[in-house]
Short mmCIF file of C-alpha atoms in Angstrom, two decimals:
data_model
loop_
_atom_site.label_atom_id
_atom_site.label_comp_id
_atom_site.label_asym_id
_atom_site.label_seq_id
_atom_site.Cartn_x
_atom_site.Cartn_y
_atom_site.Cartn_z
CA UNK A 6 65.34 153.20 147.87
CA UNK A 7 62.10 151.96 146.46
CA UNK A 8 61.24 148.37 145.98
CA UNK A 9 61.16 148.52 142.23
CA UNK A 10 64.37 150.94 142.00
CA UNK A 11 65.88 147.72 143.96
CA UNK A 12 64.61 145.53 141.73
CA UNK A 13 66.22 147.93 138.82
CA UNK A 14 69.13 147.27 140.05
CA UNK A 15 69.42 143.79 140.85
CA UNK A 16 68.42 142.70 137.14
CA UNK A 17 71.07 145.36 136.09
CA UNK A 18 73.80 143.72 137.71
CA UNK A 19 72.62 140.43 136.56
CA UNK A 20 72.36 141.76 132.78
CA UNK A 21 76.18 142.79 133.39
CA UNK A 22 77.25 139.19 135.14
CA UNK A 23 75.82 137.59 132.06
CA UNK A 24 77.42 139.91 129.82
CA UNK A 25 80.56 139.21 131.03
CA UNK A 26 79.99 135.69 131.00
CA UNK A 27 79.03 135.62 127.71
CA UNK A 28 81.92 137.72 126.36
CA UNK A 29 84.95 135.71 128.99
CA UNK A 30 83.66 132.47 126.57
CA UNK A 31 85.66 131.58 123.96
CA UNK A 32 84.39 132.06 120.11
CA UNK A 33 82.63 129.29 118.53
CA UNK A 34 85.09 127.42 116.07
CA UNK A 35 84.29 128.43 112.34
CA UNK A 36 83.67 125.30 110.07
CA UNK A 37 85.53 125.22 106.92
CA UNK A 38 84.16 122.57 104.77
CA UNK A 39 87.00 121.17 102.79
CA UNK A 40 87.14 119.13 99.62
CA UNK A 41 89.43 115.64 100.55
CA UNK A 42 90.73 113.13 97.72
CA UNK A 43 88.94 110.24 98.14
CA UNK A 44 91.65 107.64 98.32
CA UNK A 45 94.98 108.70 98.88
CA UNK A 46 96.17 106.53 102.02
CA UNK A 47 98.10 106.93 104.13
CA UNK A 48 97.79 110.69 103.22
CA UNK A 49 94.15 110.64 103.44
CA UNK A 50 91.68 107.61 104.64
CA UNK A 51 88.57 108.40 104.57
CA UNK A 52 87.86 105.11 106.78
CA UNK A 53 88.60 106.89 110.46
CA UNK A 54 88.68 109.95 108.87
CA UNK A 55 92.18 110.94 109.25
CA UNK A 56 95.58 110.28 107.40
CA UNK A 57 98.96 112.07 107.92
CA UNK A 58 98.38 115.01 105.39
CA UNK A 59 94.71 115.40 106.78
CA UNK A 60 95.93 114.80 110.41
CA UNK A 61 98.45 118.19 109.87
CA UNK A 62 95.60 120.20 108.38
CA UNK A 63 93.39 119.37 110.71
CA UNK A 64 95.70 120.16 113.84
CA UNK A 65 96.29 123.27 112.29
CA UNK A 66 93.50 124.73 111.55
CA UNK A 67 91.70 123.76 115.21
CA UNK A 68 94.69 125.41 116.87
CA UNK A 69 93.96 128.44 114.56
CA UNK A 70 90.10 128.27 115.90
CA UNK A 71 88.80 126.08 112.97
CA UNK A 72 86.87 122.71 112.26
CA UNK A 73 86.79 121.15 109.47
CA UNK A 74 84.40 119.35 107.57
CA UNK A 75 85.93 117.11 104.74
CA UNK A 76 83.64 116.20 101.83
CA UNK A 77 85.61 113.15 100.38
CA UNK A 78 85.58 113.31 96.11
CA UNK A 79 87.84 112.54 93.00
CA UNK A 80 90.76 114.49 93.04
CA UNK A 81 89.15 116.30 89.64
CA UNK A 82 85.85 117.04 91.87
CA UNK A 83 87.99 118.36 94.41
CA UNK A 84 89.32 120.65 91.83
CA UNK A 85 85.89 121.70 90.27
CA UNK A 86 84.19 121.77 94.25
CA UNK A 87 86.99 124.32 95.10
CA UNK A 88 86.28 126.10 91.47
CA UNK A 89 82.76 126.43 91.95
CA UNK A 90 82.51 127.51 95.26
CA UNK A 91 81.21 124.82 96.85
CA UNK A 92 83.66 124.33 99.60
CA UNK A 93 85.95 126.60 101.65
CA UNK A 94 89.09 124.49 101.05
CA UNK A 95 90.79 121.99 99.20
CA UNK A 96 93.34 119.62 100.06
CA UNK A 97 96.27 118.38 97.77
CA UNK A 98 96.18 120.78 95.45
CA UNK A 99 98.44 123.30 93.85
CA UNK A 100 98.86 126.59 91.41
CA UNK A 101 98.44 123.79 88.63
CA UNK A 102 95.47 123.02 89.32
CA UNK A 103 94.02 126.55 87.78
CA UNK A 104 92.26 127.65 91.15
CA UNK A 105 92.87 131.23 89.97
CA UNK A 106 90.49 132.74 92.43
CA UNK A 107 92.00 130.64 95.28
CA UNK A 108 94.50 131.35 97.84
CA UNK A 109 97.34 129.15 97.82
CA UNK A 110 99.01 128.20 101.42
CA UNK A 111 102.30 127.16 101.67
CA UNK A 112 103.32 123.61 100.78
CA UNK A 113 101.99 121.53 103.68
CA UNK A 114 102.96 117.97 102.21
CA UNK A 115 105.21 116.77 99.51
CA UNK A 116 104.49 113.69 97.70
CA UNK A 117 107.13 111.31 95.70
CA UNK A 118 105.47 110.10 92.32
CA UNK A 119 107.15 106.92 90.83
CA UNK A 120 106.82 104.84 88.25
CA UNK A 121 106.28 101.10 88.97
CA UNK A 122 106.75 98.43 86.82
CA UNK A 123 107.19 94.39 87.27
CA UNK A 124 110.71 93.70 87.22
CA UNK A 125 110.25 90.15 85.32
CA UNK A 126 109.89 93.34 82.08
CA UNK A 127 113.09 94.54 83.09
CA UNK A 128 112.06 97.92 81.47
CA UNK A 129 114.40 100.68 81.27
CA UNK A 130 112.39 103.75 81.80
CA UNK A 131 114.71 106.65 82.21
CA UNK A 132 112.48 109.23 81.06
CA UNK A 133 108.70 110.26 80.26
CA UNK A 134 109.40 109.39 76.61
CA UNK A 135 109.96 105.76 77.97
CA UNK A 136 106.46 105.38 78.49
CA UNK A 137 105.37 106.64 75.13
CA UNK A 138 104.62 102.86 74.24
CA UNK A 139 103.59 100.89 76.88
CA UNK A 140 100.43 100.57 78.91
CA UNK A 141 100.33 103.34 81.59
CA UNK A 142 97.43 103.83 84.43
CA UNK A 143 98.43 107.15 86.08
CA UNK A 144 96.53 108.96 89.14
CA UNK A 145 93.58 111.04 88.18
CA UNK A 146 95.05 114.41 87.54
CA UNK A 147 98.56 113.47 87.07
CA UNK A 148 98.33 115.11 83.13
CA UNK A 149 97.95 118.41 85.14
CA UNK A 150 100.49 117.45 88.15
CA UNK A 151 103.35 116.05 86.28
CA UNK A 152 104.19 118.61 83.93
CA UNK A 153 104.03 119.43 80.20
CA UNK A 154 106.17 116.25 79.16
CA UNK A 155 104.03 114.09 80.78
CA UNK A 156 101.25 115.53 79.55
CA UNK A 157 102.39 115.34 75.89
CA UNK A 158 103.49 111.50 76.45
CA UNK A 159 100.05 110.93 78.14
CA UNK A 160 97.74 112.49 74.75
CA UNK A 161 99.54 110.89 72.11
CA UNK A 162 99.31 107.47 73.77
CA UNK A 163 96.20 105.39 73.54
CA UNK A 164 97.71 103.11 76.23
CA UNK A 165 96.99 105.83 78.53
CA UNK A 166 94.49 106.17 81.31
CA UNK A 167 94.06 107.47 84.91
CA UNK A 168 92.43 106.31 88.00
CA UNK A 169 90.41 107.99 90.88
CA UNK A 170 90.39 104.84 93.03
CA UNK A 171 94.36 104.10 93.30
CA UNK A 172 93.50 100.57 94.82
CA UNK A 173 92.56 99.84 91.24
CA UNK A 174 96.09 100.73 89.99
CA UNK A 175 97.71 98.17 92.11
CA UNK A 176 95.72 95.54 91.03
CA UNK A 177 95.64 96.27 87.25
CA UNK A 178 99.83 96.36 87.39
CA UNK A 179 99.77 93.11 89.44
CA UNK A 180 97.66 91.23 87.47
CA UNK A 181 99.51 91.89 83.90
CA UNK A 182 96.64 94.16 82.96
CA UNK A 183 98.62 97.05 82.50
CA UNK A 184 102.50 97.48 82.44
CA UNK A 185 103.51 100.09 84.41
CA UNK A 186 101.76 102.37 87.03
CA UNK A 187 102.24 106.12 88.50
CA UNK A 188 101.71 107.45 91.86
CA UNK A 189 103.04 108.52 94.85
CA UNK A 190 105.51 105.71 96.70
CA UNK A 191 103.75 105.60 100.05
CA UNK A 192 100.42 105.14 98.57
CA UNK A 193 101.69 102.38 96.82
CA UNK A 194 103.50 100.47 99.63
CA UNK A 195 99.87 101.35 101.51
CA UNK A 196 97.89 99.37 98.92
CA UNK A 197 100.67 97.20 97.70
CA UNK A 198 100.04 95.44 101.79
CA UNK A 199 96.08 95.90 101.34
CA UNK A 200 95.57 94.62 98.07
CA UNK A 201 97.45 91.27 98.41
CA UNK A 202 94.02 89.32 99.78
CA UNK A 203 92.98 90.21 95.99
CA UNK A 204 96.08 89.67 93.53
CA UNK A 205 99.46 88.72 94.26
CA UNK A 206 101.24 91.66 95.19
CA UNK A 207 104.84 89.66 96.17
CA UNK A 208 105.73 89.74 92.40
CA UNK A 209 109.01 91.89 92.46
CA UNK A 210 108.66 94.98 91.05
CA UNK A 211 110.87 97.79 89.30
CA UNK A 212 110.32 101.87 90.84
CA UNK A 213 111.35 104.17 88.01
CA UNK A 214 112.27 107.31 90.03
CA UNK A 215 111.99 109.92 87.23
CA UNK A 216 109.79 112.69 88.76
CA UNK A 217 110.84 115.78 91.05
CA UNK A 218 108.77 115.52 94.29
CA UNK A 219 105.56 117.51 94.31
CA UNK A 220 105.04 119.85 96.78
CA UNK A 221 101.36 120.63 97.46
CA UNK A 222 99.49 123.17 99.23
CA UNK A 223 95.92 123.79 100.94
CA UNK A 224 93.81 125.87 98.31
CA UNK A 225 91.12 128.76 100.65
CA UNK A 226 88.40 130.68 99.14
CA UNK A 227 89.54 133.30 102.75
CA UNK A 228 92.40 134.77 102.42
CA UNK A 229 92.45 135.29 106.40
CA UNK A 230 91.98 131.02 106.98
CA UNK A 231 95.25 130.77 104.51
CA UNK A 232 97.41 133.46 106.70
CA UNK A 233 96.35 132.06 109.49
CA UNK A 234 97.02 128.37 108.54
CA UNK A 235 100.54 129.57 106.96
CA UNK A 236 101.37 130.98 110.44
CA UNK A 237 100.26 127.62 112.22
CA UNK A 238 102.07 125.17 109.75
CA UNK A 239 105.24 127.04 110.73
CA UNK A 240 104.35 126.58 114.20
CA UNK A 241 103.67 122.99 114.17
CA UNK A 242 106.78 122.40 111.79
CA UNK A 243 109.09 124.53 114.53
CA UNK A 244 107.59 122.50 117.62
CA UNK A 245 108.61 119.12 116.27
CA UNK A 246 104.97 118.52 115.98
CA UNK A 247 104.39 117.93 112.01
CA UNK A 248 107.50 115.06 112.02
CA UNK A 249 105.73 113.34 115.27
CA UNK A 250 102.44 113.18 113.15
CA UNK A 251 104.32 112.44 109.73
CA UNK A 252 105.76 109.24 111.86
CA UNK A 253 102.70 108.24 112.54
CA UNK A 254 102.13 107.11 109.22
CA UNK A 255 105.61 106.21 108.06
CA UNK A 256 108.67 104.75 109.86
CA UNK A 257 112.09 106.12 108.30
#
């Protein structure tokens, strides 16, 4: 055999080696950028950048051979980002929202909306009609999340308004400015503990549990990224896995 028939050869078998190399490595991860509400602790704090509902995602999706990449916004800019096309994914969201092009996951988190009022009122709010005439601050989005009622109650009251920053809600309600608040009970207990150094938050206070939870779901632009993250919330909820991360956050 010739010198340059061995030398053939030789840089064959290396072309194969690396080949094989390249192919026995695992796939680079696909990066989902994802639209995040901006304050929604302890589901979501964008301080650390992690949070019980985006700690499940997250776990999820990297065991399904994702990153992600959240882009922290208003809850309506998440809506519009995910409407536009701007991002791959949305968090907190469901069919209400009017993502008709999007593909829906199943419900990954459930959230408890309340209403809270200072007990020195001693308000009876029974219904959404209670609130026709008092002072309401509500989550941003909550006219689209809480149903048709609510909706209704919210237009025809000029009392009526809705915050992206949630922080804001607990110090409006503890400092008389408004008279009763909405959202979700563990985001108030979160900021009822971190707001104190700025109102007094010890006041007692009244929850008005009129709502049904709210189930919400992961919104995808890919179809495949939603099958595949359906598959792995199943897994993580069969493995004991989503409750371990859930306690993270919250002690029963």
């Amino acid at each position: 055999m010739s010198f340059n028939k061995c030398s053939l050869c030789v840089w064959c078998w290396l072309a194969l080696v690396y080949i094989m190399i390249a192919f026995a490595r695992p796939l680079p991860a696909e990066t989902l950028i994802m639209a995040v509400g901006l304050a929604l602790p302890p589901y979501v704090i964008k301080e650390g950048d992690k949070g019980m509902e985006l700690d499940v995602v997250r776990e999820i999706l990297e065991k399904q051979g994702y990153t992600i990449h959240p882009v922290y916004l208003p809850l309506a800019r998440v809506v519009e980002h995910m409407a536009d096309g701007t991002v791959d994914a949305a968090l907190t969201v469901n069919e209400a929202a009017g993502l008709n092009n999007a593909f829906f996951s199943d419900s990954h988190i459930t959230y408890q909306n309340s209403v809270i009022s200072l007990a020195k009122h001693n308000f009876q709010i029974e219904s959404v009609n209670d609130l026709a005439d008092k002072s309401v601050m509500a989550f941003q989005y909550a006219k689209i999340y809480l149903g048709a009622e609510f909706a209704a109650m919210a237009n025809n009251n000029g009392q009526y308004s809705e915050k992206a920053r949630q922080s804001t809600q607990i110090r409006m309600l503890f400092a008389g400015r408004v008279e009763a608040i909405v959202l979700d009970t563990n985001i108030f207990r979160f900021y009822r503990n971190s707001e104190k150094k700025y109102v007094d938050t010890s006041q007692p206070i009244t929850s008005h549990n009129i709502f049904p939870p709210s189930h919400y779901r992961v919104a995808f632009k890919n179809k495949t990224a939603r099958d595949e993250f359906n598959k792995g919330l199943e897994a993580l909820k069969r493995s004991g896995r989503y409750d371990e991360i859930i306690r993270q956050y919250i002690q029963p």
